[in-house]
CSV table of C-alpha atoms in Angstrom, one decimal:
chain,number,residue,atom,x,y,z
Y,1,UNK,CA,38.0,-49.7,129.5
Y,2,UNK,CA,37.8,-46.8,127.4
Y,3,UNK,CA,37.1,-43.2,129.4
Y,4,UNK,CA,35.0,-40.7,127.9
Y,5,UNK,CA,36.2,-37.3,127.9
Y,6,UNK,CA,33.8,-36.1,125.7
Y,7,UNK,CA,30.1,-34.5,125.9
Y,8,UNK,CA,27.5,-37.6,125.6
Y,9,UNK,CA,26.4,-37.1,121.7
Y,10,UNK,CA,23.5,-39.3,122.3
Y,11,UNK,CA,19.8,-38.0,122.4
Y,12,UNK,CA,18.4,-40.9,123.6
Y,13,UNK,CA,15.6,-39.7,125.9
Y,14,UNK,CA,14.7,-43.3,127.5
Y,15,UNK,CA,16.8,-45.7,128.6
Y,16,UNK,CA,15.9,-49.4,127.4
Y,17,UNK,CA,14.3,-51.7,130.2
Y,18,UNK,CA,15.5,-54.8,129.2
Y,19,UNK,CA,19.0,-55.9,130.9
Y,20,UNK,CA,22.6,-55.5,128.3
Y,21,UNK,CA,24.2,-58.4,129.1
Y,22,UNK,CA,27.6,-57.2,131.1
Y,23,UNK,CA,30.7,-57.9,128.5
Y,24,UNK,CA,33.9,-57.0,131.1
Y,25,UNK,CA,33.8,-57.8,134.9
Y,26,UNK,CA,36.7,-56.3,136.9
Y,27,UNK,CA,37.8,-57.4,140.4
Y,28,UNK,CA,39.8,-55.4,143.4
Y,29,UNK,CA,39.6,-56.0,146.9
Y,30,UNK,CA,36.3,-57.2,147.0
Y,31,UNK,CA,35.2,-54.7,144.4
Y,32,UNK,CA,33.6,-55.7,141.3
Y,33,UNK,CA,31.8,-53.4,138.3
Y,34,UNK,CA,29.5,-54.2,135.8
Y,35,UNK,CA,30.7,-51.8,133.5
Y,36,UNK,CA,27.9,-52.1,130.6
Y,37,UNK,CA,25.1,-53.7,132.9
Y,38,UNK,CA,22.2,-51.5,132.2
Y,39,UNK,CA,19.0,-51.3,134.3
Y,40,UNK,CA,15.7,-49.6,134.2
Y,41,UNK,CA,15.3,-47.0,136.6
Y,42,UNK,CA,11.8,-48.4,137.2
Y,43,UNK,CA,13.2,-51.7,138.0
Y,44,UNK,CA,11.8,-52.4,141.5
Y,45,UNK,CA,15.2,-53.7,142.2
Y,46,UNK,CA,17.5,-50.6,141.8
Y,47,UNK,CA,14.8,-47.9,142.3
Y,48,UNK,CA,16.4,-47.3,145.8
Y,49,UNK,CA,19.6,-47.7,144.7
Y,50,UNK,CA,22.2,-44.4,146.0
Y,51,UNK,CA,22.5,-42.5,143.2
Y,52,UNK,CA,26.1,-40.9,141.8
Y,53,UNK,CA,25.8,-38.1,139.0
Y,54,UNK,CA,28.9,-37.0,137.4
Y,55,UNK,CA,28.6,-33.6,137.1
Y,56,UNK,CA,30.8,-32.3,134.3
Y,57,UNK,CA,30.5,-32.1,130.9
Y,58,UNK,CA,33.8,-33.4,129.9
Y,59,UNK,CA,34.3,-36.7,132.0
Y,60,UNK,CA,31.8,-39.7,132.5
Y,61,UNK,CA,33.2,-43.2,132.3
Y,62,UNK,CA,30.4,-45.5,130.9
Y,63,UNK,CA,29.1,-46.1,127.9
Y,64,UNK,CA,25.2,-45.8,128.8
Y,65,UNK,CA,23.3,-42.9,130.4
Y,66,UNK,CA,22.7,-44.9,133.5
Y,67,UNK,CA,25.0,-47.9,134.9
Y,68,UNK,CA,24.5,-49.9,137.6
Y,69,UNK,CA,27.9,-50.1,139.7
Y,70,UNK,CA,28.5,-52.9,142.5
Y,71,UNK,CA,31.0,-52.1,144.9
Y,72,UNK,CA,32.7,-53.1,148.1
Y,73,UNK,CA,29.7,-52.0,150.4
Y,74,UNK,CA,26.9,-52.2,148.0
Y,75,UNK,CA,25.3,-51.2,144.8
Y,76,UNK,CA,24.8,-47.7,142.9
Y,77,UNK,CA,23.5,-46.5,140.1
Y,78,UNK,CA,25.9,-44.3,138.2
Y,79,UNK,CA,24.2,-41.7,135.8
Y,80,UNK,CA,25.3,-38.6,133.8
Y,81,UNK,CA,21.6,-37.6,133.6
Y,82,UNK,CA,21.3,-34.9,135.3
Y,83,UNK,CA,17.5,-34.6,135.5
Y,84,UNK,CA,17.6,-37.4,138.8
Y,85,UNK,CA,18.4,-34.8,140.9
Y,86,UNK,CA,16.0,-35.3,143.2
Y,87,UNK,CA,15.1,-35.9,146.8
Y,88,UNK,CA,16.8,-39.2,147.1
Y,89,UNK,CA,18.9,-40.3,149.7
Y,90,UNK,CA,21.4,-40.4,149.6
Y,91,UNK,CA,22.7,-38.4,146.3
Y,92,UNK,CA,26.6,-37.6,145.7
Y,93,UNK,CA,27.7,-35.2,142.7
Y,94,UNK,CA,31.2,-36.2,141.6
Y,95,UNK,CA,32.6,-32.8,140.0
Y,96,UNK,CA,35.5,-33.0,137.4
Y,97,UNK,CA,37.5,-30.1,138.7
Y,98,UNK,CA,38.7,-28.8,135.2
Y,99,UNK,CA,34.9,-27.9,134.2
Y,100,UNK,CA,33.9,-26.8,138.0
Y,101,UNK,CA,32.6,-22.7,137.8
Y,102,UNK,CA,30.0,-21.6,140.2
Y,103,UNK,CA,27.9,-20.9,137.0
Y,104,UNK,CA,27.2,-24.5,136.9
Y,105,UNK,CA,26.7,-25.9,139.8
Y,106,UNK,CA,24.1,-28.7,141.3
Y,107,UNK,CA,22.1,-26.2,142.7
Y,108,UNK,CA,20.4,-26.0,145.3
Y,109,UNK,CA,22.6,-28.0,147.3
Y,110,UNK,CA,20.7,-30.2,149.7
Y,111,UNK,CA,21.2,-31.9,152.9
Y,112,UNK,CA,21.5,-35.2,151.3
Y,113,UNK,CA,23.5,-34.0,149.0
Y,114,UNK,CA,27.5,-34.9,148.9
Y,115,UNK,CA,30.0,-33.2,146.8
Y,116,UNK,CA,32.8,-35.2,145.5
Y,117,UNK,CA,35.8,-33.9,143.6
Y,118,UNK,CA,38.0,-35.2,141.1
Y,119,UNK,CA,41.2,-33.5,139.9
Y,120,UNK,CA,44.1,-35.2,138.6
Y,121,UNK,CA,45.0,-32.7,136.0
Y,122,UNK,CA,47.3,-29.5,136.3
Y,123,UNK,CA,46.3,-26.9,139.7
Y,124,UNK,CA,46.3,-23.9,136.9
Y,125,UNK,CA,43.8,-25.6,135.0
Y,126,UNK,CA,41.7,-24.4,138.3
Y,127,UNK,CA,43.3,-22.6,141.0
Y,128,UNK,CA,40.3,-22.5,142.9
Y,129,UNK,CA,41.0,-26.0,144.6
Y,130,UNK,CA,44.0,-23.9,145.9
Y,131,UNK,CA,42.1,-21.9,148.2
Y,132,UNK,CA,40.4,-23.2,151.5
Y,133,UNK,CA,37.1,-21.9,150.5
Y,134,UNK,CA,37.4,-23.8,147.4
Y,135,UNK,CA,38.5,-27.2,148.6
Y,136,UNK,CA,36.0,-27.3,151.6
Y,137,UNK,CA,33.2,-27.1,149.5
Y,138,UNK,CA,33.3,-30.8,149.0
Y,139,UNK,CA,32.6,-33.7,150.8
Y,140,UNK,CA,35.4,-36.3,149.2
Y,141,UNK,CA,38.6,-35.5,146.8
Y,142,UNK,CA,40.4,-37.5,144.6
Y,143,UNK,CA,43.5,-35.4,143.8
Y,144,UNK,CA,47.2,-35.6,143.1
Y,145,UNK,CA,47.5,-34.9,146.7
Y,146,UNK,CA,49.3,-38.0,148.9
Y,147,UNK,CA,46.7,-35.9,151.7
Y,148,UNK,CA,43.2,-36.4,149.7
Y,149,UNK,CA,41.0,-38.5,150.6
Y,150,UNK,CA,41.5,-40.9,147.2
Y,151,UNK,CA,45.1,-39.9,146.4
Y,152,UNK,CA,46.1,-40.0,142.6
Y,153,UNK,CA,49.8,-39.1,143.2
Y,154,UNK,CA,51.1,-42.2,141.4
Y,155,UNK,CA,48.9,-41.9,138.5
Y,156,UNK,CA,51.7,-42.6,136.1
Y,157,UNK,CA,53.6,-45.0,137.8
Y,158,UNK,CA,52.0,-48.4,136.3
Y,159,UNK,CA,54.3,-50.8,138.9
Y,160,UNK,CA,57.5,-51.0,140.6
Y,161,UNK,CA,59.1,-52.8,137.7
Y,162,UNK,CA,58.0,-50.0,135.1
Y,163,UNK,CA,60.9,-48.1,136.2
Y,164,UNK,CA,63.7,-50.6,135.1
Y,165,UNK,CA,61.5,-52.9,132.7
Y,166,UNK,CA,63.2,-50.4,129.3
Y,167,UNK,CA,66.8,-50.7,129.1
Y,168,UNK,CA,68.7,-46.9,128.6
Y,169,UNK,CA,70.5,-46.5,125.5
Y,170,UNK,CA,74.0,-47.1,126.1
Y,171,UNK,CA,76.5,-44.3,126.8
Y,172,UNK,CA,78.6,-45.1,123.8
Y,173,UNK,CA,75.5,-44.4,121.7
Y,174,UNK,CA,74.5,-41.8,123.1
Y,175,UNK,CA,78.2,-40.2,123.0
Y,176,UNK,CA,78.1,-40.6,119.1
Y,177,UNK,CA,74.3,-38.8,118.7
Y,178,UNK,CA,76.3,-36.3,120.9
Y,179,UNK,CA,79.2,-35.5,118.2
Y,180,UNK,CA,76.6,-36.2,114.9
Y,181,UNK,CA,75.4,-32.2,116.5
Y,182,UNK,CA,72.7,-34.0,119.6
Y,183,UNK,CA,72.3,-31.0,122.0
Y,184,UNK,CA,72.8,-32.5,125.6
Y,185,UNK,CA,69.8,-31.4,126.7
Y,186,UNK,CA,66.3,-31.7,124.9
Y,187,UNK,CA,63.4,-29.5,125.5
Y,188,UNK,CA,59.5,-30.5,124.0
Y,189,UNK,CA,56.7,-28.2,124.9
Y,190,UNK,CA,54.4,-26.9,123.2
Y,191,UNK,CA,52.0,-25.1,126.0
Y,192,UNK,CA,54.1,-22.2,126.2
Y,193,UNK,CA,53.6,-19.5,129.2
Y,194,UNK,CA,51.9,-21.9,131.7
Y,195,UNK,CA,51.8,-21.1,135.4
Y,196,UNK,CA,55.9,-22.3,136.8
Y,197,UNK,CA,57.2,-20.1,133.8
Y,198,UNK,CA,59.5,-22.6,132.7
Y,199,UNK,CA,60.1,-21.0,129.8
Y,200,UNK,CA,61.6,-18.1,131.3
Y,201,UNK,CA,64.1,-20.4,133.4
Y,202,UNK,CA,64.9,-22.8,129.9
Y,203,UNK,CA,65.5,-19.9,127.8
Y,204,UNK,CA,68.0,-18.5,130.4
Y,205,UNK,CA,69.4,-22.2,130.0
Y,206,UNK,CA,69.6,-22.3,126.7
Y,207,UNK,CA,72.4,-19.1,127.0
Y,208,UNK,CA,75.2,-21.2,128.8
Y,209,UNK,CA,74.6,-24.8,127.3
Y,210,UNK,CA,72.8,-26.1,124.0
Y,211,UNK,CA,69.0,-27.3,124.1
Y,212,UNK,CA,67.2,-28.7,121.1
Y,213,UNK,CA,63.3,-27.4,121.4
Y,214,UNK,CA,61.6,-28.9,119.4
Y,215,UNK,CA,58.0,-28.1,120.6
Y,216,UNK,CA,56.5,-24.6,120.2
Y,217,UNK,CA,58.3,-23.2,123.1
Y,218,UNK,CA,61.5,-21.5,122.6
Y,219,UNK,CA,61.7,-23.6,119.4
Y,220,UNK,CA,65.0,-24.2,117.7
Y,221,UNK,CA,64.7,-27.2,115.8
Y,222,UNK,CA,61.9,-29.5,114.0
Y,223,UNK,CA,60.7,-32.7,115.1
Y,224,UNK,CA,61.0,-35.9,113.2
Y,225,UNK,CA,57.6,-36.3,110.7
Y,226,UNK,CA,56.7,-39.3,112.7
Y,227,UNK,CA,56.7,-37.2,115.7
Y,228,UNK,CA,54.0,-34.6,114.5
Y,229,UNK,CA,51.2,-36.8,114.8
Y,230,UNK,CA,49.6,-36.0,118.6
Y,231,UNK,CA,48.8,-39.8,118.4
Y,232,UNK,CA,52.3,-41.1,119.6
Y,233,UNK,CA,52.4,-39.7,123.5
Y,234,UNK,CA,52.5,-43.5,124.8
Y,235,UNK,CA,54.0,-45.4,121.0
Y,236,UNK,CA,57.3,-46.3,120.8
Y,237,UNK,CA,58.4,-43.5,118.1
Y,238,UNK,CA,58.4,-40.8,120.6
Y,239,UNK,CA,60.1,-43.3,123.3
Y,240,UNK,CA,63.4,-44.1,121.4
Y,241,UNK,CA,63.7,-40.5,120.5
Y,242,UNK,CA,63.9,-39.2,124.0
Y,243,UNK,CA,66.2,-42.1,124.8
Y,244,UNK,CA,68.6,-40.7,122.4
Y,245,UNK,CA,69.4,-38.0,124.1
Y,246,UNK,CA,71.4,-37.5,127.5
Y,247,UNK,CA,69.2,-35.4,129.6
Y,248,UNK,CA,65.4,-34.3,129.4
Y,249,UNK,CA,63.8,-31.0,131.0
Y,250,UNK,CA,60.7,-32.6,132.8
Y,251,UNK,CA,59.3,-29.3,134.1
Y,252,UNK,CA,56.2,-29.1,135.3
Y,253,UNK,CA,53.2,-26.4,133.8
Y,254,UNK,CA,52.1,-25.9,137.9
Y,255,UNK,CA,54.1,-26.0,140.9
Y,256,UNK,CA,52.3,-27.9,143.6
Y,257,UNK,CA,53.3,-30.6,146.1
Y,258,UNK,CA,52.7,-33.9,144.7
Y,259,UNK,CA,51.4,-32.6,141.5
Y,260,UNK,CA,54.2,-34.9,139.4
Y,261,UNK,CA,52.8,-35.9,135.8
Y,262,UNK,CA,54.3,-38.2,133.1
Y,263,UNK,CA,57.3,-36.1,132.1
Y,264,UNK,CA,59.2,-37.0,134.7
Y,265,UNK,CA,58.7,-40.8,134.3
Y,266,UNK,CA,58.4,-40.6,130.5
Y,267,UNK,CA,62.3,-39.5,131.0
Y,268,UNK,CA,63.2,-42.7,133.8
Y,269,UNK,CA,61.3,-45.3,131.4
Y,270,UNK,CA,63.4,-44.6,128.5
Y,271,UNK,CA,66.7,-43.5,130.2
Y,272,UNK,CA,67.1,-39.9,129.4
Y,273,UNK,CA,67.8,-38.3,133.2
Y,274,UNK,CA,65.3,-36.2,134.4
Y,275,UNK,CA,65.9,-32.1,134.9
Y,276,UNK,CA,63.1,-31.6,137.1
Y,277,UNK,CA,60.9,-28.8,138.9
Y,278,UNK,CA,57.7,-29.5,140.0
Y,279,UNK,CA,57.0,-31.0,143.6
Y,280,UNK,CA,59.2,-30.2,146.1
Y,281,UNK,CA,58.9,-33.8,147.8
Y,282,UNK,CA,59.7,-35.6,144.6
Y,283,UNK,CA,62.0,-37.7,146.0
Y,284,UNK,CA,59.8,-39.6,147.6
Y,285,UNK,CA,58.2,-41.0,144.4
Y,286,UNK,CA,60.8,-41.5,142.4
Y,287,UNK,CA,62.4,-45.3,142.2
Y,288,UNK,CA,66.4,-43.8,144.1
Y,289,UNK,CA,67.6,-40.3,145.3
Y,290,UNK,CA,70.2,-40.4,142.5
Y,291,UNK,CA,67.8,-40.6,139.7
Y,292,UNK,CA,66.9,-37.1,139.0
Y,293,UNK,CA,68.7,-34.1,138.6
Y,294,UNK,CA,66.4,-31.0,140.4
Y,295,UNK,CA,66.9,-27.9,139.4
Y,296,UNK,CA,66.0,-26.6,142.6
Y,297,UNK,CA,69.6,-28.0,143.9
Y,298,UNK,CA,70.9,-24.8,141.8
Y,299,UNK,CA,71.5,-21.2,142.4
Y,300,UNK,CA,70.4,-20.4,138.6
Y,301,UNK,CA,70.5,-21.8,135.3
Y,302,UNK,CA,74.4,-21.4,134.6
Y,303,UNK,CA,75.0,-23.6,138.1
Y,304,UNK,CA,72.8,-26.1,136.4
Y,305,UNK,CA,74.8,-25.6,133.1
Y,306,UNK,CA,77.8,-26.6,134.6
Y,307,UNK,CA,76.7,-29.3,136.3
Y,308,UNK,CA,75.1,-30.6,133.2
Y,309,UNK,CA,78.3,-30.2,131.1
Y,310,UNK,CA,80.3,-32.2,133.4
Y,311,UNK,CA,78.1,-34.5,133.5
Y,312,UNK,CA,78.0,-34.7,129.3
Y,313,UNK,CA,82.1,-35.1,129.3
Y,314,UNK,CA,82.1,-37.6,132.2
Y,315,UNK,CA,80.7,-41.2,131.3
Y,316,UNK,CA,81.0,-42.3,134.8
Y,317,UNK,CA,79.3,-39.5,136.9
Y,318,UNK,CA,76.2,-39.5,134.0
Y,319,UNK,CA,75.7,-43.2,134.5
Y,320,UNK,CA,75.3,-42.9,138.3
Y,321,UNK,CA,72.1,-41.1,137.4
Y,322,UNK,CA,71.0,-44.3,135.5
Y,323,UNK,CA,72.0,-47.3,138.3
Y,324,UNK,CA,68.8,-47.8,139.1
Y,325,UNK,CA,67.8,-49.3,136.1
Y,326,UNK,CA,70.4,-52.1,136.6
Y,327,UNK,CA,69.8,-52.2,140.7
Y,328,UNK,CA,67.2,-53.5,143.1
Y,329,UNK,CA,64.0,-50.9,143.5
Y,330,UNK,CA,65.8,-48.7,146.2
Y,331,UNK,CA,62.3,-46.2,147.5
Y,332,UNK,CA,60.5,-48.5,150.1
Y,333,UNK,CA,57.9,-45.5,150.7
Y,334,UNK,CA,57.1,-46.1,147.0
Y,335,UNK,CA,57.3,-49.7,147.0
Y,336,UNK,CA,54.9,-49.9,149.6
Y,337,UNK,CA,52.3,-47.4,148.5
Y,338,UNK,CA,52.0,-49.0,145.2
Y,339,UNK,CA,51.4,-52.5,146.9
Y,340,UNK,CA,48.3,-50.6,149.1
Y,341,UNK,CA,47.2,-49.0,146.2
Y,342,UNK,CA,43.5,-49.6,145.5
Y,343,UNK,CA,43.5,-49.1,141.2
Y,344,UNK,CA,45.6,-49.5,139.1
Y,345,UNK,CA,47.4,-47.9,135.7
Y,346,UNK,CA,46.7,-50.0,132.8
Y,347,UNK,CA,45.9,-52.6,134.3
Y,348,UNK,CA,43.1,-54.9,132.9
Y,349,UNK,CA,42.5,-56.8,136.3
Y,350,UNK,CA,42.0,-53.6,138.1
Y,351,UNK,CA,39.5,-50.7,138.2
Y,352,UNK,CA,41.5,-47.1,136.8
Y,353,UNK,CA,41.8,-44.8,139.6
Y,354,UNK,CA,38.4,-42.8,137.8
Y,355,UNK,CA,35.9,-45.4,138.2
Y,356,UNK,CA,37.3,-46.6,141.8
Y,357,UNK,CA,37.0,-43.3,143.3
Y,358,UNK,CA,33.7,-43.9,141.6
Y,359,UNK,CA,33.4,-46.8,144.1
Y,360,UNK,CA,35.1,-45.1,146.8
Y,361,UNK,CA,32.4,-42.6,146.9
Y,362,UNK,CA,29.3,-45.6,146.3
Y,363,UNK,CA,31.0,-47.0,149.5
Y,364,UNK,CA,30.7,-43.8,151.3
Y,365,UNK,CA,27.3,-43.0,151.0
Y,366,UNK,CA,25.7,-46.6,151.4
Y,367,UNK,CA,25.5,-45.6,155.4
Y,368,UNK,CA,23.6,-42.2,155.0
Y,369,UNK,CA,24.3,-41.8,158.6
Y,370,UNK,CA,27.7,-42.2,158.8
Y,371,UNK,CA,30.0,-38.8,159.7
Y,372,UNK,CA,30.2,-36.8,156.3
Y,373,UNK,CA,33.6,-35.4,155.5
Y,374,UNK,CA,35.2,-31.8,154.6
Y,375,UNK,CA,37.8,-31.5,152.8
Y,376,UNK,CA,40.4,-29.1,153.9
Y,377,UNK,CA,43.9,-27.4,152.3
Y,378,UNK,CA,46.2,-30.3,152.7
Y,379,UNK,CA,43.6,-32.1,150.3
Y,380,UNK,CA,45.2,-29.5,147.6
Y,381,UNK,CA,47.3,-26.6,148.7
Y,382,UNK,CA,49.1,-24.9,145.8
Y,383,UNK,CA,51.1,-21.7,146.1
Y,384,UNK,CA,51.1,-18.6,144.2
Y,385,UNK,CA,52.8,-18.7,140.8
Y,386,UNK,CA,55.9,-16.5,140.3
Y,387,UNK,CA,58.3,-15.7,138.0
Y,388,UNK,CA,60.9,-18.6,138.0
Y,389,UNK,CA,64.1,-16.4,136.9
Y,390,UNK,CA,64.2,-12.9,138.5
Y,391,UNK,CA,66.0,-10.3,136.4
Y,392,UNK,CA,66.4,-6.7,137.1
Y,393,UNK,CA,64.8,-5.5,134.0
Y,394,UNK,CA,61.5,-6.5,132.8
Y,395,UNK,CA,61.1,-8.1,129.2
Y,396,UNK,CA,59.5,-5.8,126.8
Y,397,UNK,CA,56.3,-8.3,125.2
Y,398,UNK,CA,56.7,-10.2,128.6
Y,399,UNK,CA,54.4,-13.2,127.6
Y,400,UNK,CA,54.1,-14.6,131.0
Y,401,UNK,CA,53.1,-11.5,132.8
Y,402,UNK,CA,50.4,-11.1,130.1
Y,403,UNK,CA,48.6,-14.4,130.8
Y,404,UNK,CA,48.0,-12.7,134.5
Y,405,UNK,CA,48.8,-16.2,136.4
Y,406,UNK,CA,49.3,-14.3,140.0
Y,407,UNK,CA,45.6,-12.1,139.2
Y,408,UNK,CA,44.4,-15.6,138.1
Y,409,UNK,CA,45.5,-17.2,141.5
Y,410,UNK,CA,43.3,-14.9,143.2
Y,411,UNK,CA,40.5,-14.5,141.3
Y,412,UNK,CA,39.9,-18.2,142.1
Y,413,UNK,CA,39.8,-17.3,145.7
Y,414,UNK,CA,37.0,-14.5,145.4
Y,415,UNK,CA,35.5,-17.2,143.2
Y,416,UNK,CA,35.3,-19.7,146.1
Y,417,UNK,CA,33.8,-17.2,148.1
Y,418,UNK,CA,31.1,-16.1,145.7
Y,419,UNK,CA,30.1,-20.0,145.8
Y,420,UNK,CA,29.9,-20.0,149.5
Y,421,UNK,CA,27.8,-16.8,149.8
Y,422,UNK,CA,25.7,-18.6,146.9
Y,423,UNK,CA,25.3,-22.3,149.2
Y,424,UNK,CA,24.8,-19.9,152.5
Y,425,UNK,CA,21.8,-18.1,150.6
Y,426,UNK,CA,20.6,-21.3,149.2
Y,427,UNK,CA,20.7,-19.9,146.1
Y,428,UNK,CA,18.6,-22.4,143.6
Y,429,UNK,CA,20.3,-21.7,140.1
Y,430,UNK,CA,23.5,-20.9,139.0
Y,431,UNK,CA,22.8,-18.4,136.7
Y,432,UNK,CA,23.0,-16.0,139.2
Y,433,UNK,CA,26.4,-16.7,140.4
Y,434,UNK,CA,27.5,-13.4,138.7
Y,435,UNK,CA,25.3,-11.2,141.3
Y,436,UNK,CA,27.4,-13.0,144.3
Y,437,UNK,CA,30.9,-12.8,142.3
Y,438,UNK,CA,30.6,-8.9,141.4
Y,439,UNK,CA,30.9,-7.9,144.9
Y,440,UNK,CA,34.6,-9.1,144.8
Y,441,UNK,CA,38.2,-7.6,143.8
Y,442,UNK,CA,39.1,-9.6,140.9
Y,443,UNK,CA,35.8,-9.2,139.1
């Protein structure tokens, strides 16, 4: 299925009456979804159907205006149409945290209303999820959270045998790129002052061992011409480049438990060990404890330096780092989860993790008398960002201290507020979210 992460350019303002034949039927646990199955709303047969509206502008994941869903409990209807908030009960919003602002809201909120959130992408992308106010605004989350109620941690991990299913390039290769001029180490990022201030800590790096950059940040060298085409994140071009080289800087643009994105297993597909910062309970999703290198077991960039060059001159110690692409899967925890896991990752006998918590949240509100959920911190409970080398003197033109992250934090606290003074007034439209929000600091 393809997702759409794009405003709906249609302008059609009915919706035909006559059924579309479903083309693709997909079946988990009892769950199956009619993913082009149209139906009138008129139709006698859906009229009472619970309603879903995906509230965002950037995310919906059919093709029509209106889809009738069938899940585990029951039917839905699915609609990005705004206008069919209504009276009905039961009605759930699901909000696509990257576009969520209390100046568009599904307003006024109702008691049949449910809020549902998803957020896979970064925390900085909105910190306000961060915050208690923020999170317990809504009913149901799908996050990168392991404590959500729909977790998405493993959102990159396809299967147990990804992990070992690509074969490293050997060390004698890898040995010979090394004296052609290969730095050890390669750097690729192109969003440059994001929220863990990575760059700060590579750049530091780069002044005790050599690190070809080939993104925008800290750049030192240029990428291949079949790199520059933003078309090969999953093809094979970018893939045996990585491999080539001995170790990769998987950093992470947030720091956040369980926030863990395809860096890190970009690096242990193709065989390039991992120098990682990001989740501070990694271990427990990667495929052995010996996998990763994390930065975090370091005092400061020239302690990882030197760990890193003895590494680079000693074939047997850098090849512990890659047994588990030879060995048995070694993480039971992980093994386990992804056996349990209720979607799947490319997977075309499975629903994607979008349009099962889609389901997740039909099931929920078939029984409008069932116990509603709040969502609370552990559902998302980022910290502060902060510098991630302290020096005693502050850069002139510091880039990172311009972006504000630490101001940005906490503006999305007051912003969370602002919303809850907005619900507790039952406020009916959101384009008076500025009145509530101007009474706070970081306006």
């Amino acid at each position: 299925m393809n997702l759409i992460r794009k405003e709906d350019q249609s302008s059609r303002s009915n919706i035909d009456e006559r059924f579309i034949q479903a083309h693709t039927k997909i079946i988990l646990s009892g769950h199956v979804i009619f993913l082009n199955r149209i139906e009138s709303v008129k139709n006698s047969s859906n009229k009472n159907l619970p309603l879903i509206i995906w509230w965002s502008d950037l995310l919906y994941p059919h093709e029509e205006n209106i889809t009738e869903i069938k899940c585990q409990s029951g039917k839905c209807l699915s609609s990005k149409r705004r206008k069919f908030q209504n009276d009905r009960d039961p009605v759930a919003f699901i909000i696509y945290g990257t576009d969520f602002s209390g100046e568009k809201l599904p307003l006024p909120r109702k008691s049949n209303h449910l809020w549902a959130l998803l957020h896979e992408e970064s925390p900085m992308n909105n910190y306000i999820f961060s915050h208690l106010p923020g999170i317990k605004l809504f009913n149901y989350t799908a996050t990168f959270s392991r404590e959500s109620d729909f977790p998405l941690t493993t959102q990159f991990i396809p299967s147990v045998e990804y992990f070992n299913e690509r074969k490293p390039v050997p060390i004698v290769e890898k040995n010979k790129y090394r004296k052609k001029g290969l730095a050890p180490v390669l750097y690729l990022q192109s969003h440059c002052n994001v929220a863990s201030d990575r760059d700060r800590y590579v750049k530091q790096l780069m002044n005790f061992i050599q690190v070809d950059s080939y993104g925008k940040c800290l750049h030192n060298k240029d990428l291949p011409p079949q790199l520059l085409s933003t078309d090969t994140y999953d093809k094979e071009e970018l893939f045996s480049f990585i491999s080539k080289y001995k170790f990769h800087i998987a950093f992470e643009n947030a720091i956040c438990e369980d926030y863990i994105t395809e860096k890190l297993y970009r690096s242990l597909y193709v065989g390039s060990v991992p120098i990682y910062k990001g989740s501070y309970s990694v271990k427990d999703w990667l495929p052995s404890n010996e996998s990763v290198i994390l930065i975090d077991d370091f005092k400061g960039p020239i302690e990882l330096a030197e760990y890193i060059e003895q590494l680079d001159q000693n074939d047997y110690l850098y090849n512990q780092y890659l047994q588990f692409k030879q060995q048995n899967f070694k993480n039971e925890f992980l093994k386990d989860y992804l056996s349990k896991r209720h979607w799947g990752v490319n997977d075309p006998d499975k629903l994607d993790f979008i349009t099962g918590f889609e389901c997740f949240v039909c099931d929920k509100i078939q029984n409008p008398n069932q116990h509603v959920s709040i969502a609370n911190r552990k559902h998302m409970n980022c910290p502060q960002p902060h510098q991630s080398v302290y020096t005693l003197e502050v850069e002139k033109n510091d880039e990172w201290l311009e972006e504000d992250w630490i101001e940005s934090y906490w503006f999305a606290k007051d912003h969370a507020k602002a919303i809850e003074d907005m619900l507790q007034s039952k406020e009916n439209k959101s384009s008076n979210f500025v009145k509530y929000i101007s009474k706070f600091k970081y306006y």
